[in-house]
mmCIF file of C-alpha atoms in Angstrom:
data_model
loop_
_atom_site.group_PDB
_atom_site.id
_atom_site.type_symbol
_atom_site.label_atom_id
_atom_site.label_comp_id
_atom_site.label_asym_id
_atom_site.label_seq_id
_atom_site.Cartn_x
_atom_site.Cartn_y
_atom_site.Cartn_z
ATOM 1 C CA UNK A 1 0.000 0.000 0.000
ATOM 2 C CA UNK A 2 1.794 3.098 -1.183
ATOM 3 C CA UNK A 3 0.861 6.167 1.457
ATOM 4 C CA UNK A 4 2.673 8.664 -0.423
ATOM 5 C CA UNK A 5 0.661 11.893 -1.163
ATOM 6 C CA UNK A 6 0.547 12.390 -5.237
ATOM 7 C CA UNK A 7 1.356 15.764 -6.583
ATOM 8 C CA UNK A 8 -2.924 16.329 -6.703
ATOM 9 C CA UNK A 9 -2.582 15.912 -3.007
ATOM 10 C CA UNK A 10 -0.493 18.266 -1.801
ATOM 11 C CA UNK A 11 -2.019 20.411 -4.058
ATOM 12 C CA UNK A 12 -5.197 20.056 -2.368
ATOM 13 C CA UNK A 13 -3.412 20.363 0.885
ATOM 14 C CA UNK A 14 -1.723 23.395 -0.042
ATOM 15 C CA UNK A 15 -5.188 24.585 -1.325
ATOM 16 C CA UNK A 16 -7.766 23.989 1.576
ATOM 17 C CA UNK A 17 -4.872 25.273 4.335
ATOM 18 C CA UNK A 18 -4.468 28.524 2.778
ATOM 19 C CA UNK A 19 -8.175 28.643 1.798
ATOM 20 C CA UNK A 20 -9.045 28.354 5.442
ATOM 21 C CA UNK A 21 -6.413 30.119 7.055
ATOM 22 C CA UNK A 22 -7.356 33.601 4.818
ATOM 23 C CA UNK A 23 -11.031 32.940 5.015
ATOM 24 C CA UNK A 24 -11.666 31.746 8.625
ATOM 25 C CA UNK A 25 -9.076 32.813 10.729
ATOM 26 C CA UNK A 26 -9.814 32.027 14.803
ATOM 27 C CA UNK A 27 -11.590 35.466 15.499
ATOM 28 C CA UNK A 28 -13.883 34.413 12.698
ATOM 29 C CA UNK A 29 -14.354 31.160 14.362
ATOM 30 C CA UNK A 30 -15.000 32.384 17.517
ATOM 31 C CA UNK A 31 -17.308 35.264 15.871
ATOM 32 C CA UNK A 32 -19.487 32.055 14.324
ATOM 33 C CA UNK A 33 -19.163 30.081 17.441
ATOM 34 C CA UNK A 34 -21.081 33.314 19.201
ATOM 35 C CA UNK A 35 -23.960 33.499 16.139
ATOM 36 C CA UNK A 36 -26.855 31.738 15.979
ATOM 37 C CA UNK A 37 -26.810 29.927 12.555
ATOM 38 C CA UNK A 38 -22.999 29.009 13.818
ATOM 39 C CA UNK A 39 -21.766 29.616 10.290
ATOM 40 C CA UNK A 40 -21.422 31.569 7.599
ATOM 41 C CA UNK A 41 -23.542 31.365 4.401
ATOM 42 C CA UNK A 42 -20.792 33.069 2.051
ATOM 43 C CA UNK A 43 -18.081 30.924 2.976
ATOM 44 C CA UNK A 44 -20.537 28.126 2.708
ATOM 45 C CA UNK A 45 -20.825 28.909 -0.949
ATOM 46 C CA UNK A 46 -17.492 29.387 -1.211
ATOM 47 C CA UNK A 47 -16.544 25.812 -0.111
ATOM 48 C CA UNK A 48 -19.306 25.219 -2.833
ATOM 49 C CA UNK A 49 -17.260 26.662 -5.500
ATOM 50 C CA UNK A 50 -14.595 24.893 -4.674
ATOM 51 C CA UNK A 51 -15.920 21.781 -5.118
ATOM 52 C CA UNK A 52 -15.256 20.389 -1.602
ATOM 53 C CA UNK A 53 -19.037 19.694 -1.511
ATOM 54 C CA UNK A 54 -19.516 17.352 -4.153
ATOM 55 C CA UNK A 55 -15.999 16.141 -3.836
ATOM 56 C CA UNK A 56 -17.402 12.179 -2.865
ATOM 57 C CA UNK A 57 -20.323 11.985 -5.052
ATOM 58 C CA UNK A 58 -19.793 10.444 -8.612
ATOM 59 C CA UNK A 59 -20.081 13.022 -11.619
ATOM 60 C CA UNK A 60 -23.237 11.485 -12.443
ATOM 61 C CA UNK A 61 -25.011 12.675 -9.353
ATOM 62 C CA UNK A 62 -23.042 16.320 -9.769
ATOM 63 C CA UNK A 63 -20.058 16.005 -8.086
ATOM 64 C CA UNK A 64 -16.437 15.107 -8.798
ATOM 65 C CA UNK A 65 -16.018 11.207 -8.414
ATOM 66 C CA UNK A 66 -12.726 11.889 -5.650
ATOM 67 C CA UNK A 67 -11.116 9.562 -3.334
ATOM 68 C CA UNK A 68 -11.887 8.973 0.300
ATOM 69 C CA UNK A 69 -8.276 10.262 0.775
ATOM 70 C CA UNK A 70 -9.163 13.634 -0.821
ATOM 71 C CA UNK A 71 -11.754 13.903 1.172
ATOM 72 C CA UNK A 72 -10.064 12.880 4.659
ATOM 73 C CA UNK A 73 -7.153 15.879 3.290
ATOM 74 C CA UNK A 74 -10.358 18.659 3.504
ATOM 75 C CA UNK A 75 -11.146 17.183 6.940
ATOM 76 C CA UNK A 76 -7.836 17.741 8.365
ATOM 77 C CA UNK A 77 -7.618 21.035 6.990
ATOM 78 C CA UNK A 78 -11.376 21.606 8.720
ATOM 79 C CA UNK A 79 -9.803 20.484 11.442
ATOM 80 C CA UNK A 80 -6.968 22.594 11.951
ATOM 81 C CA UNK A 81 -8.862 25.919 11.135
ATOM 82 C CA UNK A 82 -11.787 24.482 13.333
ATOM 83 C CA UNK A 83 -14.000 25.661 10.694
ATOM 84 C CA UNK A 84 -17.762 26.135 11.734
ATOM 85 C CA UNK A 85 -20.091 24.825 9.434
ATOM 86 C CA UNK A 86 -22.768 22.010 8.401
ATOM 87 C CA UNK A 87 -19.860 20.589 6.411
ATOM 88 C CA UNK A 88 -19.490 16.857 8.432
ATOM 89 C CA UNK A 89 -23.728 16.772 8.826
ATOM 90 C CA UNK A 90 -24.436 17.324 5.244
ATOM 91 C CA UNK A 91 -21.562 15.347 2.959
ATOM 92 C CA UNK A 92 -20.514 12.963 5.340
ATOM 93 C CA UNK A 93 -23.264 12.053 7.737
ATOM 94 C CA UNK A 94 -26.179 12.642 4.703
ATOM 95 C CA UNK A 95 -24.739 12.929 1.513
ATOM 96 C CA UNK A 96 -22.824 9.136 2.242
ATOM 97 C CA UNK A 97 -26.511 7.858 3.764
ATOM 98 C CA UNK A 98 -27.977 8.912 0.524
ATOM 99 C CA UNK A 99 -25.546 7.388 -1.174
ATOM 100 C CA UNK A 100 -25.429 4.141 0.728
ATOM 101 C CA UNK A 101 -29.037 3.701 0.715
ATOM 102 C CA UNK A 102 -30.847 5.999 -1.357
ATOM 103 C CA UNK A 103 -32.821 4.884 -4.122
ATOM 104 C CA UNK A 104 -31.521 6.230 -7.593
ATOM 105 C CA UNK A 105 -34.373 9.104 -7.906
ATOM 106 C CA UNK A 106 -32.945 9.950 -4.726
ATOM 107 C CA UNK A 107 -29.257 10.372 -5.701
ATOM 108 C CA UNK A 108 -30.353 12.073 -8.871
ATOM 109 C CA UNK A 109 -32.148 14.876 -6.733
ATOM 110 C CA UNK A 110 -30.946 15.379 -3.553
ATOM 111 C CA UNK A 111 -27.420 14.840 -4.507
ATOM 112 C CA UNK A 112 -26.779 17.685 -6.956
ATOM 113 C CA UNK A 113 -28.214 19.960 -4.555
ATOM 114 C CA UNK A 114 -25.683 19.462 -1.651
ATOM 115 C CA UNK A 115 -22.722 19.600 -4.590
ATOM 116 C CA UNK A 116 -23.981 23.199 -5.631
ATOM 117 C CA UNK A 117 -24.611 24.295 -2.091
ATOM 118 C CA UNK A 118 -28.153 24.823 -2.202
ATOM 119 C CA UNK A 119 -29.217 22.116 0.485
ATOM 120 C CA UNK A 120 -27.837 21.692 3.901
ATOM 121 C CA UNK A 121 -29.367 18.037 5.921
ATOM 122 C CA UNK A 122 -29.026 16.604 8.942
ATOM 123 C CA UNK A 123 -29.370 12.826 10.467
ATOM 124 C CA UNK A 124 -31.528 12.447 13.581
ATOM 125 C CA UNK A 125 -30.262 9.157 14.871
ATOM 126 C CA UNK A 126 -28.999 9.726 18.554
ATOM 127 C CA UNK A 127 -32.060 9.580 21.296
ATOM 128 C CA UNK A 128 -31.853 10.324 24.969
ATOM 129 C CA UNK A 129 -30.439 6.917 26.165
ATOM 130 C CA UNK A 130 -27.119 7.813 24.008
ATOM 131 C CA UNK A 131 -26.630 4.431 22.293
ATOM 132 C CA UNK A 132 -24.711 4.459 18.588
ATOM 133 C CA UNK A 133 -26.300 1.265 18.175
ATOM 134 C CA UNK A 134 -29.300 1.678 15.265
ATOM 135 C CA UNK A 135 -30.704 -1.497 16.903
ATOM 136 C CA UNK A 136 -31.123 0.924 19.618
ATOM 137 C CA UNK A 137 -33.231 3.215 17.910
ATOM 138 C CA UNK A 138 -36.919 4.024 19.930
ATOM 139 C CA UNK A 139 -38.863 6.678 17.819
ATOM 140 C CA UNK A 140 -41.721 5.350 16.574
ATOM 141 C CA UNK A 141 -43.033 5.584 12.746
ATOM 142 C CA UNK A 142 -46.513 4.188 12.224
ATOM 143 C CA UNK A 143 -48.410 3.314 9.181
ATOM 144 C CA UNK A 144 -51.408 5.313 8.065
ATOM 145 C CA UNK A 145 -52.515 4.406 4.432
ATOM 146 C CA UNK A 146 -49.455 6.043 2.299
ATOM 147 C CA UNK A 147 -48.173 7.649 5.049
ATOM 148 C CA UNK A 148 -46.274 7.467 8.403
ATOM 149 C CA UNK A 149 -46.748 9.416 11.460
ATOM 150 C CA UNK A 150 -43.501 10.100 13.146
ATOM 151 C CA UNK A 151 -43.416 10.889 17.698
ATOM 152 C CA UNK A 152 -40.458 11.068 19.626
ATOM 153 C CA UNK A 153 -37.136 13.521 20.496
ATOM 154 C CA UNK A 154 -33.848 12.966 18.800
ATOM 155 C CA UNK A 155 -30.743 14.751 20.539
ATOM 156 C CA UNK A 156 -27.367 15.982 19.451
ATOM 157 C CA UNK A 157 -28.638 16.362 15.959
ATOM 158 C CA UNK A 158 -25.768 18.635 14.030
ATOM 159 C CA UNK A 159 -27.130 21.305 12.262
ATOM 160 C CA UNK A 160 -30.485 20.690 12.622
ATOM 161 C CA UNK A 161 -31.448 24.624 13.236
ATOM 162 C CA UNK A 162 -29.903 25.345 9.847
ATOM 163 C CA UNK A 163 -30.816 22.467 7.827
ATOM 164 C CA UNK A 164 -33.429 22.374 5.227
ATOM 165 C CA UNK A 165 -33.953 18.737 5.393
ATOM 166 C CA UNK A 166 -33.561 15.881 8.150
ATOM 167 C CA UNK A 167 -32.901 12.733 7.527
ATOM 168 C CA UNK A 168 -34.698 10.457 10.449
ATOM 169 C CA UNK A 169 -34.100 7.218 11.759
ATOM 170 C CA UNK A 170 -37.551 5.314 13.117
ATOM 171 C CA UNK A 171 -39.083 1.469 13.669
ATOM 172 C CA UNK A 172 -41.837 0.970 12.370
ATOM 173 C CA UNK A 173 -44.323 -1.579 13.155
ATOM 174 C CA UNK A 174 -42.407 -4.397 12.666
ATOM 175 C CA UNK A 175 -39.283 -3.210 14.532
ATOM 176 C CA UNK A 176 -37.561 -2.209 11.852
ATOM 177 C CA UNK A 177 -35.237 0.742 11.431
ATOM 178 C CA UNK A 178 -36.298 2.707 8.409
ATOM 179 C CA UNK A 179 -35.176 6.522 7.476
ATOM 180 C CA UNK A 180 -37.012 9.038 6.499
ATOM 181 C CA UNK A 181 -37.029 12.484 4.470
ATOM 182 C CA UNK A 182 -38.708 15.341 6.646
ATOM 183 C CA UNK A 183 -39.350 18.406 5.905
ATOM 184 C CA UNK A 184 -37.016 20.449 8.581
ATOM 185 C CA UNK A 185 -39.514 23.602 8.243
ATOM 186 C CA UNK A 186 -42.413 21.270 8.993
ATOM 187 C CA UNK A 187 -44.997 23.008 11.611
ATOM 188 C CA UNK A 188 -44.449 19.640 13.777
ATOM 189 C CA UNK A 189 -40.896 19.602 13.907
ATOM 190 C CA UNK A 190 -39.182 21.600 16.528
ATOM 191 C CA UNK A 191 -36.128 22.523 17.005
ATOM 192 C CA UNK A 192 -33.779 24.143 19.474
ATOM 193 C CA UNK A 193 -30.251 24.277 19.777
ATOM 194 C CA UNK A 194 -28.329 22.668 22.944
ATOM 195 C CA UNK A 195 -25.685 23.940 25.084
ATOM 196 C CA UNK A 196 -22.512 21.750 24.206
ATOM 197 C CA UNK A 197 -18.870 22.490 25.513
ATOM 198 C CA UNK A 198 -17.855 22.575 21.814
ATOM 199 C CA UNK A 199 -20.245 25.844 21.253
ATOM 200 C CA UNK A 200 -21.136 24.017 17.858
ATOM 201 C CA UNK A 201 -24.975 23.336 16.558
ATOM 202 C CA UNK A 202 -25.700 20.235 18.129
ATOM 203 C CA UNK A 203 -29.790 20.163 18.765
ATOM 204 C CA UNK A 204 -32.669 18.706 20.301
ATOM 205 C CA UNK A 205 -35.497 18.161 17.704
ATOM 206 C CA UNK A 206 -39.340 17.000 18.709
ATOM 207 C CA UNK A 207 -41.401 15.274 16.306
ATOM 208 C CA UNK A 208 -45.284 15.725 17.000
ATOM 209 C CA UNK A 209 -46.878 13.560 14.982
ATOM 210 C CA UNK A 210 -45.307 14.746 11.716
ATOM 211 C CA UNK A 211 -46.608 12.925 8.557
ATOM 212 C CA UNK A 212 -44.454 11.581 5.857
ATOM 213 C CA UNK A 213 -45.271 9.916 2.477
ATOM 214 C CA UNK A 214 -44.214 6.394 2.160
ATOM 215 C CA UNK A 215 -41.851 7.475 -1.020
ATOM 216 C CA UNK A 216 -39.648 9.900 1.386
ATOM 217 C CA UNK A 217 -37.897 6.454 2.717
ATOM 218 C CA UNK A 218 -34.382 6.776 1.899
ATOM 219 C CA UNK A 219 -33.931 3.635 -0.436
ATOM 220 C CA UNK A 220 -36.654 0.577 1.060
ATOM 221 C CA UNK A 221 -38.384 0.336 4.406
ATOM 222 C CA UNK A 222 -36.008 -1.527 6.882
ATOM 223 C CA UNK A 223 -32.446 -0.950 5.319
ATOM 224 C CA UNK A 224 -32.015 1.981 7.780
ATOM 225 C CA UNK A 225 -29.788 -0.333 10.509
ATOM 226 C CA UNK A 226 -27.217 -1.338 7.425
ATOM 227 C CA UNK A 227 -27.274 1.937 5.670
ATOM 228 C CA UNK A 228 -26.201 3.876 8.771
ATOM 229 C CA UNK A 229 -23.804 1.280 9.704
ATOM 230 C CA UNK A 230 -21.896 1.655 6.523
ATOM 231 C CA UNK A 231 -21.915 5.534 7.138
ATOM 232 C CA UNK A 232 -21.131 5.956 10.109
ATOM 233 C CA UNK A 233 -17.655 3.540 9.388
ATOM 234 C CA UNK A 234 -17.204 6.723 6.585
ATOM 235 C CA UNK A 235 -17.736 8.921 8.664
ATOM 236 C CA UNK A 236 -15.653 7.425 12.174
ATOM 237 C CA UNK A 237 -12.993 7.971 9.716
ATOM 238 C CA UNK A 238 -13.643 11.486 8.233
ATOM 239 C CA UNK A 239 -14.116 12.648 11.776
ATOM 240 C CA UNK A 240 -10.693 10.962 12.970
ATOM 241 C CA UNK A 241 -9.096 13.347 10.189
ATOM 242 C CA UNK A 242 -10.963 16.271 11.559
ATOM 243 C CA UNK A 243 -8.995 15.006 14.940
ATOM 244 C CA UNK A 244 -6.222 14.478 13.297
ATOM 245 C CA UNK A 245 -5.817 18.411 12.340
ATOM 246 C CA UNK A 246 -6.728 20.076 15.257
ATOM 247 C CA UNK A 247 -4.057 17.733 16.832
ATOM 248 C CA UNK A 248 -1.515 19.360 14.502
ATOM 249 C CA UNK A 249 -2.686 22.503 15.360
ATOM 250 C CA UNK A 250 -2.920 22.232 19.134
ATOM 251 C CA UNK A 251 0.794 21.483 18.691
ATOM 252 C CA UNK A 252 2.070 24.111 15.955
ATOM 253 C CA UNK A 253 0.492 26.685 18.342
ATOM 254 C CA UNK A 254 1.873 25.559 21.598
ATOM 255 C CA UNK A 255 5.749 24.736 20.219
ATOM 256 C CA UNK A 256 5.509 28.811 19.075
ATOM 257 C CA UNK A 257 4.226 30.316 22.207
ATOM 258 C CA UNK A 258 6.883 27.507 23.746
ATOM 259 C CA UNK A 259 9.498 29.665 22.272
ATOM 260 C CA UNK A 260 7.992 33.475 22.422
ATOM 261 C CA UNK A 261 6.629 32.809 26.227
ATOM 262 C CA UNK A 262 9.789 33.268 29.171
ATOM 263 C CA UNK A 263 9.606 32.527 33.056
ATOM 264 C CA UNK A 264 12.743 32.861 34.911
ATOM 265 C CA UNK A 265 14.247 34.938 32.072
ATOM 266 C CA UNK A 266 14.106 32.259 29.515
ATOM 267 C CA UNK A 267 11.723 30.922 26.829
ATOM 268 C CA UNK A 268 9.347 28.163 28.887
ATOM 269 C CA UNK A 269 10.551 26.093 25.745
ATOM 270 C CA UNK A 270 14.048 25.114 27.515
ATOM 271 C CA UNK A 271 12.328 23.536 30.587
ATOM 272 C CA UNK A 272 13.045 20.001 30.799
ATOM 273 C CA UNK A 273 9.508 19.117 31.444
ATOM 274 C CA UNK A 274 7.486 20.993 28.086
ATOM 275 C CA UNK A 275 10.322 19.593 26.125
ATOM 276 C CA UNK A 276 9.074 16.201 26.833
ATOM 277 C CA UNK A 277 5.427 17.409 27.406
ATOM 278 C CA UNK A 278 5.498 18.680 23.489
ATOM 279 C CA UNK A 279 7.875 15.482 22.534
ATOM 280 C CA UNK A 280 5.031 13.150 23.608
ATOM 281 C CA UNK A 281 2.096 15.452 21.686
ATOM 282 C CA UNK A 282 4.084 15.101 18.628
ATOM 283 C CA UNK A 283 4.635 11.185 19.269
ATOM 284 C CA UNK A 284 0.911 10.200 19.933
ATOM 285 C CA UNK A 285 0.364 12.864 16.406
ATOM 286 C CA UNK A 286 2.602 10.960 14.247
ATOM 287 C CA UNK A 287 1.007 7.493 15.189
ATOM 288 C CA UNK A 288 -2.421 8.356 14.380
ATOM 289 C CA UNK A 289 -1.711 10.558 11.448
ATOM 290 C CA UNK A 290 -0.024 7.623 9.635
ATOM 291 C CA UNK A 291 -2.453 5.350 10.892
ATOM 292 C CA UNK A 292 -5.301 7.792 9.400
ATOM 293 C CA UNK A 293 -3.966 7.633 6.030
ATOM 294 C CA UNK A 294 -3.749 3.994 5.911
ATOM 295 C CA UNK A 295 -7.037 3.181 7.061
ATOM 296 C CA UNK A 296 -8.035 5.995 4.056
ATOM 297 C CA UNK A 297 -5.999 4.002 1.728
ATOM 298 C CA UNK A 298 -8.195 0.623 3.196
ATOM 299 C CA UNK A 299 -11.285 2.430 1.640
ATOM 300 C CA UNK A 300 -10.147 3.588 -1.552
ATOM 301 C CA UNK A 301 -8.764 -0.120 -2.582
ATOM 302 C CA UNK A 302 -11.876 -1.541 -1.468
ATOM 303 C CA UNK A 303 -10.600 -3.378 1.755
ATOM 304 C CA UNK A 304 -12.849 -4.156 4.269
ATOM 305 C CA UNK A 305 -12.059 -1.278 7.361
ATOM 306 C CA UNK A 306 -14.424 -1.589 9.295
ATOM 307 C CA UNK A 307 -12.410 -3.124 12.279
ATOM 308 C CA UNK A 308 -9.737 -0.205 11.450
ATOM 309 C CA UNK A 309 -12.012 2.585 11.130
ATOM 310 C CA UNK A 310 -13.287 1.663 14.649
ATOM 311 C CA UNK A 311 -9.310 1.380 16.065
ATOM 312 C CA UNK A 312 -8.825 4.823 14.704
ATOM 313 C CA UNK A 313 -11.382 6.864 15.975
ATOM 314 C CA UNK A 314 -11.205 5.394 19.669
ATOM 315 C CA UNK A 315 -7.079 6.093 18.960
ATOM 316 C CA UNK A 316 -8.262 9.241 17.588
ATOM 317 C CA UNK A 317 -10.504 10.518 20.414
ATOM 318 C CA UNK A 318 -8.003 9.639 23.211
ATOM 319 C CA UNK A 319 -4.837 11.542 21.374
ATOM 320 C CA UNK A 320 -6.876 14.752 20.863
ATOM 321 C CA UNK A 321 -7.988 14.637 24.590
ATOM 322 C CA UNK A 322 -3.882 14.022 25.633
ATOM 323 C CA UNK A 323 -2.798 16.820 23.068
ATOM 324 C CA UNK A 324 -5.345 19.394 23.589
ATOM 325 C CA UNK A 325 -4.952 18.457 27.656
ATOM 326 C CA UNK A 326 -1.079 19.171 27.447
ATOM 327 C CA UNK A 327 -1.479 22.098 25.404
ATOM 328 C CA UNK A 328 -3.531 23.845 27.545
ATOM 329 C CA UNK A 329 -1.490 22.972 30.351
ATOM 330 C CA UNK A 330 1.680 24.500 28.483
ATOM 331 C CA UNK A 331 -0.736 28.014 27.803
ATOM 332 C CA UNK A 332 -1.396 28.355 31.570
ATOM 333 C CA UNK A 333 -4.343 30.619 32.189
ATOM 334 C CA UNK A 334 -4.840 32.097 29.508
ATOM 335 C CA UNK A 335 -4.922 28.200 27.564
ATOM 336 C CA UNK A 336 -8.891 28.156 28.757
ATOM 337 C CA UNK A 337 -9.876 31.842 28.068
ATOM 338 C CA UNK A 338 -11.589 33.504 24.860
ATOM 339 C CA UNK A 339 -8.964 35.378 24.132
ATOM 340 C CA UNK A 340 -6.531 32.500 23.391
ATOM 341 C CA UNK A 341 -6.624 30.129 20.473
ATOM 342 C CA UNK A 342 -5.639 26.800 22.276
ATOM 343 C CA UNK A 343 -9.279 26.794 23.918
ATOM 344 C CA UNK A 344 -10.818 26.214 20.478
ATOM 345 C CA UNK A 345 -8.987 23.031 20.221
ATOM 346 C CA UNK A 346 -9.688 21.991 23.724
ATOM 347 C CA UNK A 347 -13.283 22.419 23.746
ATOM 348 C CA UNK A 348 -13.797 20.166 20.251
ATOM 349 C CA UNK A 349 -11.993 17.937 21.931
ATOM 350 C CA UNK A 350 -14.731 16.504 24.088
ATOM 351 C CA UNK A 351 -17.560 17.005 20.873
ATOM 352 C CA UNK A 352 -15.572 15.939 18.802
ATOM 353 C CA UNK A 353 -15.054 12.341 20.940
ATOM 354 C CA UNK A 354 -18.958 12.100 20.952
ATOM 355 C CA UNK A 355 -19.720 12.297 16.937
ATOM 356 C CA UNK A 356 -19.991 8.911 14.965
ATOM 357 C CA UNK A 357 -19.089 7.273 18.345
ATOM 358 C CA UNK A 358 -16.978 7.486 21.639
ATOM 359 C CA UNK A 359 -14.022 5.591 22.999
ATOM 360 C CA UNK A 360 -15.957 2.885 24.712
ATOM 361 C CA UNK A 361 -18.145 1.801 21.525
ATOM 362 C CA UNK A 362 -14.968 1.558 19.494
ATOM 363 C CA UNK A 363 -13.502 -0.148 21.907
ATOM 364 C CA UNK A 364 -16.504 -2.722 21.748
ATOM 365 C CA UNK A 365 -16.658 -2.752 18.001
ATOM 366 C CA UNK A 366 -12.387 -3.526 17.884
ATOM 367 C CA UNK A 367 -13.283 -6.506 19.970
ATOM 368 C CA UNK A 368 -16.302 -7.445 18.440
ATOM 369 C CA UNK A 369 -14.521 -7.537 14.954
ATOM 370 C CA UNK A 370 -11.710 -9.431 16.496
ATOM 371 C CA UNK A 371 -14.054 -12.148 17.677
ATOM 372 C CA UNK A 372 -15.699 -12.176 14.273
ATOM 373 C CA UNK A 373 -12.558 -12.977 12.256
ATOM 374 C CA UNK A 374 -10.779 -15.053 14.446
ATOM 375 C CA UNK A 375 -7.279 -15.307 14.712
ATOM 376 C CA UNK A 376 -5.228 -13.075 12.313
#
């Protein structure tokens, strides 16, 4: 497996770094973080334009037929700027379900529309009892002639108070888990955004008996369990990238003010004790990053990853906790004040270890692979 970046990818690197880093510099982020809609429209477009937003899809369904690894290269870059936007809810967690386990009409509509820009989604799968697990799933969908009523709450749905459509997960009569295409602007949906320690747009969203044609299923009734499993092993991945930057940043940041900052009459850079404080950062970053790309590689030669995609993001979460921990630690006071940048990266820390699934579940899912396959 050859993890050398081609000449296209450090391009795109090169690209998407100085993109961000002109366009959404930390007082921007912090500016968005403070806002209601928690992003901006115009650089929304802008990231349109670019073509980051149809960068998965294949050209028939508008977009630009890239590979996963082009794709995990944006994330890290969304990473280190800790851009703000609906980004990871609408390609990754939506635009992959639809393309998982939408039905062809599907693709051919809905697709297009997140490529150009026009349509921002979000997946209401998580419910109040916290379980990843789809089998998990309690909000009920029931029949009535061509349509079904859907009643329940979904929680830490990203980008739901900005989205134009939702995609819902439900069992239906026969226990199944099905998904659905609602309306976000529905009279019977509401939606309010919750306090999080990552200041992002995670939301709770009530469903009071809000009616949906049978033909809004995403692809046939009862595929929803499979369809978000194969997502959500996407998406683990895209998210560890996302990780994976703000890692890089945490530790770009702190080996600078390292060397500006003095105690004692010398830089706080020559004490014994950050030396090997930013020696281990850079250690536990080098392991996962090359790790990352590998597991990247995995999906774009069509190897099965599942097992790896789960290793990665519990790897993932723990490193940005240990990085973003030390950092802050290095800052002093002003590490966990607005007026600082390490904070950023400290905060998304902890959402970020919640989104597509935390430590323990990956930790479950490693083993539960490792049972499956036997002895290797």
């Amino acid at each position: 497996m050859n993890l050398d970046f081609t000449s296209e990818h450090e391009m795109l690197k090169d690209a998407a770094t100085r993109f961000l880093t002109k366009e959404c510099p930390y007082a921007r982020v912090k500016e968005l973080e403070e806002s209601q809609d928690g992003y901006s429209p115009e650089l929304w477009q802008k990231t349109a334009e670019l073509g980051w937003l149809g960068l998965l899809f294949p050209e028939e369904y508008g977009g630009y037929a890239g590979q996963f690894v082009d794709m995990v290269i944006i994330q890290e870059a969304i990473g280190r700027a800790v851009y703000p936007s609906p980004f990871f809810s609408t390609i990754l967690q939506c635009g992959l379900t639809i393309l998982e386990g939408g039905t062809e009409d599907q693709k051919k509509d809905l697709l297009p529309q997140i490529a150009e820009g026009s349509l921002i989604m979000a997946l209401a799968q998580y419910e109040e009892d916290g379980s990843y697990y789809p089998q998990d799933i309690n909000l009920k969908a029931e029949a009535q002639g061509d349509d079904y009523i859907l009643s329940g709450t979904k929680l830490f749905v990203m980008d739901a108070n900005v989205a134009h459509k939702l995609i819902v997960a439900a069992k239906t009569d026969n226990e199944e888990v099905t998904l659905f295409l609602v309306d976000a602007n529905d009279p019977n949906v509401a939606i309010s955004k919750m306090p999080t320690i990552g200041k992002d747009n995670n939301c709770e969203v009530i469903f009071n008996d809000v009616k949906v044609p049978k033909a809004n299923i995403i692809g046939s009734p009862g595929n929803g369990k499979e369809t978000l499993e194969k997502m959500n092993a996407k998406a683990a991945v895209a998210k560890a990238a996302e990780i994976v930057g703000g890692c890089k940043a945490c530790i770009d940041i702190t080996a600078e003010y390292a060397k500006q900052r003095e105690q004692y009459g010398k830089p706080i850079g020559g004490f014994q004790v950050i030396q090997h404080y930013m020696a281990n950062m850079l250690l536990e970053y080098d392991t996962t990053y090359n790790y990352l790309y590998r597991v990247a590689c995995m999906i774009d030669e069509g190897e099965d990853f599942a097992r790896d995609a789960s290793a990665l993001k519990a790897c993932a979460n723990e490193v940005y906790k240990f990085i973003s921990e030390r950092a802050a630690q290095i800052h002093g006071g002003i590490g966990t004040t607005r007026e600082g940048d390490i904070g950023l990266f400290y905060r998304k820390a902890k959402s970020c270890e919640y989104m597509c699934g935390d430590t323990d579940f990956h930790y479950e899912e490693v083993f539960a692979r490792l049972l499956e396959q036997g002895p290797m």
